[in-house]
Short mmCIF file of C-alpha atoms and ligand atoms in Angstrom, two decimals:
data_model
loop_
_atom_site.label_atom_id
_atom_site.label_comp_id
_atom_site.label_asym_id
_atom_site.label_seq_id
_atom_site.Cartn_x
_atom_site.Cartn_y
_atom_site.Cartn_z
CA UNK A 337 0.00 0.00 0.00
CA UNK A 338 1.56 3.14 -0.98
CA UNK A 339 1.84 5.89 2.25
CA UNK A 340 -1.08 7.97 0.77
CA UNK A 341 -3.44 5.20 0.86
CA UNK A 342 -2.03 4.03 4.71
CA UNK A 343 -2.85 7.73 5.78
CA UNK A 344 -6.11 7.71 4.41
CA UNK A 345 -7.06 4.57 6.17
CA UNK A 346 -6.71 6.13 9.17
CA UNK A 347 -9.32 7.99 11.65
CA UNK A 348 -7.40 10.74 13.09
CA UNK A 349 -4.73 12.04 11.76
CA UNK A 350 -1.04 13.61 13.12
CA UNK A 351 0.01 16.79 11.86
CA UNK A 352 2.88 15.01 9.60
CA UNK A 353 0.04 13.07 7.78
CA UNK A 354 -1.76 16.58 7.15
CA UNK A 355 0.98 18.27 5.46
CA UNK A 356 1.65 14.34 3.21
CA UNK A 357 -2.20 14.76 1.90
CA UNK A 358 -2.02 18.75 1.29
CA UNK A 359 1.66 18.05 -0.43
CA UNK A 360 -0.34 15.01 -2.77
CA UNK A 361 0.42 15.97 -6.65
CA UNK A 362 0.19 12.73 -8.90
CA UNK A 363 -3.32 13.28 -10.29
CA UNK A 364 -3.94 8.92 -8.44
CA UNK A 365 -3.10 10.10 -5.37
CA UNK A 366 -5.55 13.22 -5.76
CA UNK A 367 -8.38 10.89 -6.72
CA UNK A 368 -8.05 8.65 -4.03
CA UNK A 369 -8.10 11.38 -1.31
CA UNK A 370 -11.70 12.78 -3.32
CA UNK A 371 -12.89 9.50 -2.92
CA UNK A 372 -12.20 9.18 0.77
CA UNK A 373 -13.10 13.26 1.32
CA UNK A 374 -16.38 11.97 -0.62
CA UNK A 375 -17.26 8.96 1.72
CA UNK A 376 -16.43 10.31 4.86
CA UNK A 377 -18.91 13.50 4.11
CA UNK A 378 -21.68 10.75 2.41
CA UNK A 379 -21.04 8.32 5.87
CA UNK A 380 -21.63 11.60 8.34
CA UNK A 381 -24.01 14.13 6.46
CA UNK A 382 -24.91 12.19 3.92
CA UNK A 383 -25.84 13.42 0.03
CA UNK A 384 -27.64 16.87 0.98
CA UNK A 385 -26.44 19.72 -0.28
CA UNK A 386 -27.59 23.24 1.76
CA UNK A 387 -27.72 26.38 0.00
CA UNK A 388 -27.53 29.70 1.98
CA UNK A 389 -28.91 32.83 0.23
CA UNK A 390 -26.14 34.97 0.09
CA UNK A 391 -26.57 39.03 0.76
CA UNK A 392 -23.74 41.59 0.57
CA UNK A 393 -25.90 44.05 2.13
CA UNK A 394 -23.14 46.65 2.55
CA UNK A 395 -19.60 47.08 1.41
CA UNK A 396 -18.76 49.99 3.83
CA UNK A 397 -15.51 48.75 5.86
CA UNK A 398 -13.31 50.15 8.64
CA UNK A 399 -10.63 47.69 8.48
CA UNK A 400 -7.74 47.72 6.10
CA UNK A 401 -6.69 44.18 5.21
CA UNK A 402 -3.74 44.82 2.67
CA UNK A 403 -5.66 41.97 0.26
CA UNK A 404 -9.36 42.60 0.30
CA UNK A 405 -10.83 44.87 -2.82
CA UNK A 406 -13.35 46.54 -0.35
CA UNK A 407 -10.60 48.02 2.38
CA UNK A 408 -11.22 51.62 3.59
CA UNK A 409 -8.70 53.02 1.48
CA UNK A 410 -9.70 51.91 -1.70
CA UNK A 411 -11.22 55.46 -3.03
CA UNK A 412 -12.34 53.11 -6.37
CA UNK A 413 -15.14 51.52 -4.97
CA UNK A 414 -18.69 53.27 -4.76
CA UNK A 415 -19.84 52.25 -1.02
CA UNK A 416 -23.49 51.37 -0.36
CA UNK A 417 -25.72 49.93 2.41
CA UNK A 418 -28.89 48.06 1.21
CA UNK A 419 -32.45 49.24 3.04
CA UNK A 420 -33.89 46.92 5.49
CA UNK A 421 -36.89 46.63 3.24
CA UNK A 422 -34.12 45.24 0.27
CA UNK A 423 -33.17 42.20 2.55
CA UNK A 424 -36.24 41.31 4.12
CA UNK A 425 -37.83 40.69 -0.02
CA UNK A 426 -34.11 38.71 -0.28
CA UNK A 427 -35.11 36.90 2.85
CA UNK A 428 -38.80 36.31 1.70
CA UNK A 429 -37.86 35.24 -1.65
CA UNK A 430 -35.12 32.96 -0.08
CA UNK A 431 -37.86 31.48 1.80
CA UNK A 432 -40.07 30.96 -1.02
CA UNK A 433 -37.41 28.93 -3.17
CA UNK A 434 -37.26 26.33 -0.13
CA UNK A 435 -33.79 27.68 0.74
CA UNK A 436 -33.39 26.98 5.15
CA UNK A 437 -30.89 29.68 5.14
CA UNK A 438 -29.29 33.16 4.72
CA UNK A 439 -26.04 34.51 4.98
CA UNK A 440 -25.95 37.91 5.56
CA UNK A 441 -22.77 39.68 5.29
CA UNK A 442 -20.91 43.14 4.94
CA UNK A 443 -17.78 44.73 5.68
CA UNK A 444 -16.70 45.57 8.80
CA UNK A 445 -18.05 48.19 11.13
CA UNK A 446 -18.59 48.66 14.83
CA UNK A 447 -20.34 51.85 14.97
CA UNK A 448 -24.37 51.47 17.21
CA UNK A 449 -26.26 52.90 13.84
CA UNK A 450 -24.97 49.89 11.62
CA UNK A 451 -24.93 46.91 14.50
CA UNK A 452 -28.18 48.26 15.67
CA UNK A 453 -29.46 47.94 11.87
CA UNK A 454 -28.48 44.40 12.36
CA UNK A 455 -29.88 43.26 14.78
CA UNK A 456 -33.10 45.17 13.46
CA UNK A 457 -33.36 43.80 10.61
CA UNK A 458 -32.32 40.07 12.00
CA UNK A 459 -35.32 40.26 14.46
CA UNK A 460 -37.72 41.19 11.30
CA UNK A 461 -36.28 38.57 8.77
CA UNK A 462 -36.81 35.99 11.60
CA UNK A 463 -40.92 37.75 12.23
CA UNK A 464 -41.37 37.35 8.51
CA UNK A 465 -40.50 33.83 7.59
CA UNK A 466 -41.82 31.76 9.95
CA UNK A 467 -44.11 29.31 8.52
CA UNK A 468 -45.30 25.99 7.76
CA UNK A 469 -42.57 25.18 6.17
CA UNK A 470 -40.22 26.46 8.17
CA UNK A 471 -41.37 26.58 11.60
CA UNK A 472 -37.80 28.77 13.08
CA UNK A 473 -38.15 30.95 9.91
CA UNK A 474 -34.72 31.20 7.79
CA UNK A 475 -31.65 30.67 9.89
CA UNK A 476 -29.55 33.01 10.32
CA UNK A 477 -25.78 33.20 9.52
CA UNK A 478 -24.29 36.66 10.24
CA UNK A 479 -20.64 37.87 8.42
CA UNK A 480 -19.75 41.20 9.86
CA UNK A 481 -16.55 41.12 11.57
CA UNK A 482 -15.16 41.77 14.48
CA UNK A 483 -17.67 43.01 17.47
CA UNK A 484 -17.95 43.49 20.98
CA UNK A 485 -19.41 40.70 23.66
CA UNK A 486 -22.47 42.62 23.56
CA UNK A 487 -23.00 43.32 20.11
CA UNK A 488 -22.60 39.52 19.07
CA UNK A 489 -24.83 39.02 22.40
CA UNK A 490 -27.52 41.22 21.03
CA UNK A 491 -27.25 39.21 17.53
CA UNK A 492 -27.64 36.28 19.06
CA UNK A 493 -30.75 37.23 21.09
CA UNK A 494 -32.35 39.26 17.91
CA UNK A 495 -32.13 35.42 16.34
CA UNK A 496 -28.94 34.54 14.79
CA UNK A 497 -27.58 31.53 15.25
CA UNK A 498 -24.25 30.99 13.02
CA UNK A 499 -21.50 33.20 12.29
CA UNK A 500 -18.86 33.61 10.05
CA UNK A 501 -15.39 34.88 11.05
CA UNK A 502 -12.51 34.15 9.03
CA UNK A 503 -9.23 33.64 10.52
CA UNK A 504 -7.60 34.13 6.81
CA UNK A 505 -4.67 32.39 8.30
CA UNK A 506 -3.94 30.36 11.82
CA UNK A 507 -0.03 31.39 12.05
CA UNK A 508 0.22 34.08 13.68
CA UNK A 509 3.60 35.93 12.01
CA UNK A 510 1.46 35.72 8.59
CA UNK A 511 -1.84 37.26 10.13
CA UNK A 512 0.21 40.40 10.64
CA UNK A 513 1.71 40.16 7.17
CA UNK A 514 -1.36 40.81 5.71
CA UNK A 515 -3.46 43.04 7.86
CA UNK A 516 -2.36 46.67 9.34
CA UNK A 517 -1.20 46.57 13.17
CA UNK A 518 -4.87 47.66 13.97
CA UNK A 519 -6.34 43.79 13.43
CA UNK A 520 -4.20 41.66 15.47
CA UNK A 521 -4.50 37.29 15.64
CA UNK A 522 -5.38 37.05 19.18
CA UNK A 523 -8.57 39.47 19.22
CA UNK A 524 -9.69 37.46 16.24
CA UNK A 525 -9.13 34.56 18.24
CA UNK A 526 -11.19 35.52 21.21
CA UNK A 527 -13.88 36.93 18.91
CA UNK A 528 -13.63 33.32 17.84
CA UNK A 529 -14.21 32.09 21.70
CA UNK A 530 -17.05 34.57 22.38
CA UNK A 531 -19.08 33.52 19.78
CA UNK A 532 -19.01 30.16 20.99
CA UNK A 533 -19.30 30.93 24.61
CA UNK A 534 -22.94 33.29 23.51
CA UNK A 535 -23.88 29.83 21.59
CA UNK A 536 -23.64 30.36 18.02
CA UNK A 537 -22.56 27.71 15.62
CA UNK A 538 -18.96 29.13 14.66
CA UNK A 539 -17.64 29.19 10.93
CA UNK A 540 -13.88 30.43 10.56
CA UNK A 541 -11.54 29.74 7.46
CA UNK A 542 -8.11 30.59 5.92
CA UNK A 543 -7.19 31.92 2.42
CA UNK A 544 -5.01 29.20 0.42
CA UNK A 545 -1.99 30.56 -2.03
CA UNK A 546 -1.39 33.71 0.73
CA UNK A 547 2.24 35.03 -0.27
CA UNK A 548 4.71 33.32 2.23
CA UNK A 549 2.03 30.44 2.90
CA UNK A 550 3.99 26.78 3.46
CA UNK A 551 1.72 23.18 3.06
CA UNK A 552 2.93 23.50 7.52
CA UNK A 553 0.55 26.99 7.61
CA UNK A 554 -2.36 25.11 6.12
CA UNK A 555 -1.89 21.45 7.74
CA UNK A 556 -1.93 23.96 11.18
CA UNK A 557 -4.77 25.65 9.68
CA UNK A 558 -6.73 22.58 10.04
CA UNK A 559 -5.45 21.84 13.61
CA UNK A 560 -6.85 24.95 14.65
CA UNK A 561 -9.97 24.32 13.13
CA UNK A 562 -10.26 21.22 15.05
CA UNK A 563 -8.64 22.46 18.40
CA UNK A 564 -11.26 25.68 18.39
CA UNK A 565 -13.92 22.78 17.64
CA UNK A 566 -15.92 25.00 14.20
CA UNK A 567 -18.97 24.15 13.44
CA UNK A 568 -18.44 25.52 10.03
CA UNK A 569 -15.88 26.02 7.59
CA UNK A 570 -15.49 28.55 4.24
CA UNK A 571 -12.02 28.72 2.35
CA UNK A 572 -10.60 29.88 -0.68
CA UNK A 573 -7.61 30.92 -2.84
CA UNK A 574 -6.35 34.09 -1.86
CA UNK A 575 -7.00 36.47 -5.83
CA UNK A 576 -5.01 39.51 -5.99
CA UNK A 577 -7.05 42.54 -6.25
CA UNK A 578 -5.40 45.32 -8.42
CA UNK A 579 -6.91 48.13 -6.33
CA UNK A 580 -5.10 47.01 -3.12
CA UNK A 581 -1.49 46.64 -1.66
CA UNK A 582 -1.47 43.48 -2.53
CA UNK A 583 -1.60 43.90 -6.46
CA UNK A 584 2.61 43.67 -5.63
CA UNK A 585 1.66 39.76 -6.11
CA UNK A 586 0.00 40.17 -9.71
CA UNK A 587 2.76 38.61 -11.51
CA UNK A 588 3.76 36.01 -9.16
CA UNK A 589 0.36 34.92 -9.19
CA UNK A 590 -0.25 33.86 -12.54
CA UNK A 591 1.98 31.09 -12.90
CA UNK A 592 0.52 29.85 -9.58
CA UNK A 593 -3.41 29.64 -9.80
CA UNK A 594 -3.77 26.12 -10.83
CA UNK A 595 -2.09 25.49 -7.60
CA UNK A 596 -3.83 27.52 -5.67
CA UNK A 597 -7.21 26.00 -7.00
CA UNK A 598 -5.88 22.72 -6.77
CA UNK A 599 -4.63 23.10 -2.88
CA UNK A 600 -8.21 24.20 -2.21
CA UNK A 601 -9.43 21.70 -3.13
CA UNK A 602 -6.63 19.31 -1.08
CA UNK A 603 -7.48 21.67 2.16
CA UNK A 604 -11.51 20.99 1.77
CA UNK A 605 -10.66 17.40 1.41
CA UNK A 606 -8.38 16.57 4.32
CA UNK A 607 -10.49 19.26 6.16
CA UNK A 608 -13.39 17.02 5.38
CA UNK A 609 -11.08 14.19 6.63
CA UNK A 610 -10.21 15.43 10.11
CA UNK A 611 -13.10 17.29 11.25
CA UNK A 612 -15.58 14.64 9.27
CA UNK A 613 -19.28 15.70 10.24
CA UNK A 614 -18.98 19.84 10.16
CA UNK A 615 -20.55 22.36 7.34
CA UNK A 616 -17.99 23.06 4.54
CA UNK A 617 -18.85 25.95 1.79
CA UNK A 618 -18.02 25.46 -1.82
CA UNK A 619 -17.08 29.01 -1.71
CA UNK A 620 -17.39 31.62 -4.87
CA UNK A 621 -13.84 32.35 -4.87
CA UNK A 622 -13.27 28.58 -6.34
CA UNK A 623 -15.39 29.17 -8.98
CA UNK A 624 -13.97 32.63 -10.19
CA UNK A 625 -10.59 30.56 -10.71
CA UNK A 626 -12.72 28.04 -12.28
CA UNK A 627 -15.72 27.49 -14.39
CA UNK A 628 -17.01 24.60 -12.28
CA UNK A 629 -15.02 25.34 -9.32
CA UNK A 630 -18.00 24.93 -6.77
CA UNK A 631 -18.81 21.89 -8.18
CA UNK A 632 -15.14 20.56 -7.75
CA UNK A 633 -15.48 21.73 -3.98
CA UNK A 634 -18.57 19.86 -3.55
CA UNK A 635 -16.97 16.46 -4.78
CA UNK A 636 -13.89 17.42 -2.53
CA UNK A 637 -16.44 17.01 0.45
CA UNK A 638 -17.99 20.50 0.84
CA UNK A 639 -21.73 20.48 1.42
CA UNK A 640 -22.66 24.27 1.39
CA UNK A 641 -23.22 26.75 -1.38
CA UNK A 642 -23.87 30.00 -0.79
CA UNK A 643 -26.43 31.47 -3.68
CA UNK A 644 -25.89 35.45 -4.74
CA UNK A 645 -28.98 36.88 -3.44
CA UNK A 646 -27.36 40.54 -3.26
CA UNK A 647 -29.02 42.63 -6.24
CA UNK A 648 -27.33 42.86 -9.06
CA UNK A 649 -26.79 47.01 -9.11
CA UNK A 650 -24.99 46.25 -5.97
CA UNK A 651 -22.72 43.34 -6.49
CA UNK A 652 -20.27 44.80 -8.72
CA UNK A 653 -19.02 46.79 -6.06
CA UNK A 654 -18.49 44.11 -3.61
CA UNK A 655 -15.35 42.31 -5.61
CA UNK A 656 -13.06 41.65 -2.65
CA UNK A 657 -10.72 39.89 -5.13
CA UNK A 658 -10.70 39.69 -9.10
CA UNK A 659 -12.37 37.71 -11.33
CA UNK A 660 -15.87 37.40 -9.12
CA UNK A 661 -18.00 35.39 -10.87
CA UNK A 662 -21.54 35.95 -11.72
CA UNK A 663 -21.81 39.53 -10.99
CA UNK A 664 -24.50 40.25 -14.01
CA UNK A 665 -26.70 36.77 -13.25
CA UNK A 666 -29.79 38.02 -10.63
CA UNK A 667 -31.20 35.54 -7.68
CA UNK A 668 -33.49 33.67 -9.59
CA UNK A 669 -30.56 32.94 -12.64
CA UNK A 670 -28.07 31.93 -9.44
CA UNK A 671 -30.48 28.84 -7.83
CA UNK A 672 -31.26 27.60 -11.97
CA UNK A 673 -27.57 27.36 -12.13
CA UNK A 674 -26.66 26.30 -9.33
CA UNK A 675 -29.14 23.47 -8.55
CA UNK A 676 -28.04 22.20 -12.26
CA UNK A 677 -24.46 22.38 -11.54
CA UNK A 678 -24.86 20.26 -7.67
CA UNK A 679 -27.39 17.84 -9.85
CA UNK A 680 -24.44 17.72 -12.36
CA UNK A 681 -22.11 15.50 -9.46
CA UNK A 682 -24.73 13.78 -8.33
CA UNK A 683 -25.99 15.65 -5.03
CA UNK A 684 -29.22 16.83 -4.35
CA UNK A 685 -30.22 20.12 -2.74
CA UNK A 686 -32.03 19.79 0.50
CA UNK A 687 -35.37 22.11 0.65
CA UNK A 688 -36.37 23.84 3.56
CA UNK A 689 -34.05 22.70 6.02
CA UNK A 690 -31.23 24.04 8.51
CA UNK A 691 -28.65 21.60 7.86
CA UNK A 692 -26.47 22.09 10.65
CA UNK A 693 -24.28 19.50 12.38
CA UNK A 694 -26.04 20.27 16.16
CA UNK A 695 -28.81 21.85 17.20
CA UNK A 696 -28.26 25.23 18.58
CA UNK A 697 -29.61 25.66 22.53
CA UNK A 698 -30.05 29.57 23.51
CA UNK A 699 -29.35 30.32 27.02
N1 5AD B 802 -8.96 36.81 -2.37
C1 5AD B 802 -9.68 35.81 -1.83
N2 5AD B 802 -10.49 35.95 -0.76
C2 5AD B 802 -10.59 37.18 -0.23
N3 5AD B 802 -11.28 37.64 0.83
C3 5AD B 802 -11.05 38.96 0.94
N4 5AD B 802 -10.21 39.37 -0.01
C4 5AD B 802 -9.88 38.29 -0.75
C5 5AD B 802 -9.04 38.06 -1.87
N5 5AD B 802 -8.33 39.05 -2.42
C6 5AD B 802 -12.04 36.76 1.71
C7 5AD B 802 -11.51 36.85 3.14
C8 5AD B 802 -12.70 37.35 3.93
C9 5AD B 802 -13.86 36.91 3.06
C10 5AD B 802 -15.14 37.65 3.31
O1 5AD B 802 -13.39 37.14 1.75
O2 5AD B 802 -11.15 35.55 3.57
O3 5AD B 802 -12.79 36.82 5.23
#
């Protein structure tokens, strides 16, 4: 049995078997880690695949990050902040189409009028799409940065239950590489521990392909996943933006985007592998490198997609990297094409339903 195959056997895994599965490159080797990515998500979620409306309701940011296209500094982008009224229909309509879910998300901002708005507008979406059907209304995945105790408290009370906080890396000398003294890795962390200690189901992630990024960053990447104990994961390749300080890595780059795709794709699988029964997102970012991208992700072990709901005036200004795809397509153009493409390997897209891994309990 070659050493591939012996790891792959196994049930938990050391940190040296990580970084052999994230270093596989003969195209056999690849398959055979799909295929046991594949069973281990079939043996603890089974076939379901759970879409999450997705709504960029504002692109208005505070923080800085030297790679993201929507940082304060970029004087290119037009800012915005949808109405209340604007995501409630997105919510209503997400309800409609059977989807259990919605994602809402923005840039980052701490200020009472916008986390207030949040919390507003959670409490309403939750009022409004209660049903039959759906007898906790849409849940309720919130991706707004870094807050306060009580601002995630009040979230969590108005009726969210997950949240989304990327770590964008798990080592801490790279986390200040690519963000401005202001962000630091440990009050990401605890942002990280607060979440879980108010109750919500957690989601973090990393960016794969990060200048200065080793196979050891994202084999400790996954340890951290595990040791923080997510409930949820979303990664990506890291796309240069032009507009930010990043653009530096343009050239570099283009030689290396089939590996970045293709160690995505390794880092959803052995993340699949070691963490076995959590949420993983076929994220957007896979498919701007790719055509079918998502799909790959979803036969690498993900089990999440995350449909544009944000209206189409809006989106083009929320490209925090290059290459976004689907930016003219509206709501109803996203679920046709999407339910085709998870149809297209063989998965089916649950209707009406949560789909998390545990049930939340509020306190
Ligand atoms: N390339 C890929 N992903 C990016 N993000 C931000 N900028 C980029 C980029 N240039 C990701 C970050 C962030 C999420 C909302 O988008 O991981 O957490």
């Amino acid at each position: 049995m070659n050493s591939i195959a012996s790891i792959l056997k196994k049930d938990e895994f050391t940190s040296e078997d990580i970084v052999k599965l994230l270093s596989i490159s003969e195209p056999e080797s690849l398959e055979e880690l799909r295929i046991a990515a594949e069973k281990v998500l079939l043996k603890y979620r089974g076939p379901s695949v759970y879409f999450r409306g997705l709504v960029e309701f504002s692109n208005i940011c505070t923080s800085d990050c030297y790679y993201c296209g929507i940082r304060k500094s970029n004087s290119q982008v037009k800012r915005y902040l949808i109405s209340k009224e604007q995501i409630i229909d997105g919510a209503l309509w997400c309800a409609q189409q059977g989807y259990g879910s919605i994602v809402l998300q923005s840039g980052e901002r701490q200020d009472s009028a916008f986390t207030d708005f949040i919390t507003d507008t959670v409490r309403t979406i939750k009022n409004v799409t209660r049903s039959e059907n759906l007898p906790g209304g849409l849940g309720i995945t919130l991706c707004v940065g870094e807050q306060t105790r009580q601002t995630y408290q009040k979230f969590f009370d108005a009726g969210a239950h997950r949240y989304l906080l990327r770590i964008e890396t798990s080592d801490k000398e790279l986390f200040s590489s690519i963000h401005p003294p202001a962000q630091t890795f440990d009050s990401r962390v605890k942002c990280l521990q607060t979440l879980k200690e108010i109750g919500f189901l957690v989601g973090t992630g990393v960016m794969i392909g990060l200048p200065g990024q080793t196979p050891e960053h994202l084999a400790n990447d996954i340890l951290f996943f595990k040791n923080i104990g997510v409930d949820m994961i979303g990664m990506g390749p890291f796309i240069v933006h032009e507009q930010t300080p990043f653009s530096i890595y343009k050239d570099e780059q283009e030689g290396q985007l089939e590996s970045h795709f293709l160690n995505s794709l390794k880092m959803i699988a052995v993340t699949r592998m070691v963490l076995k029964d959590i949420n993983i997102a076929a994220t957007t970012a896979l498919q701007a490198l790719k055509h079918d991208g998502r799909e790959m992700g979803l036969k690498f072990g993900a089990n999440v997609v995350m449909p544009q709901l944000t209206p189409t005036e809006f989106k083009k200004q929320y490209m925090l990297y290059e290459g976004k795809p689907c930016i003219d397509e509206n709501a109803e153009q996203c679920k046709g094409c999407l339910s085709r493409r998870i149809q297209s390997v063989g998965r089916s897209v649950a209707i009406n339903l949560w789909g998390d891994r545990r049930a939340v309990h509020k306190v």
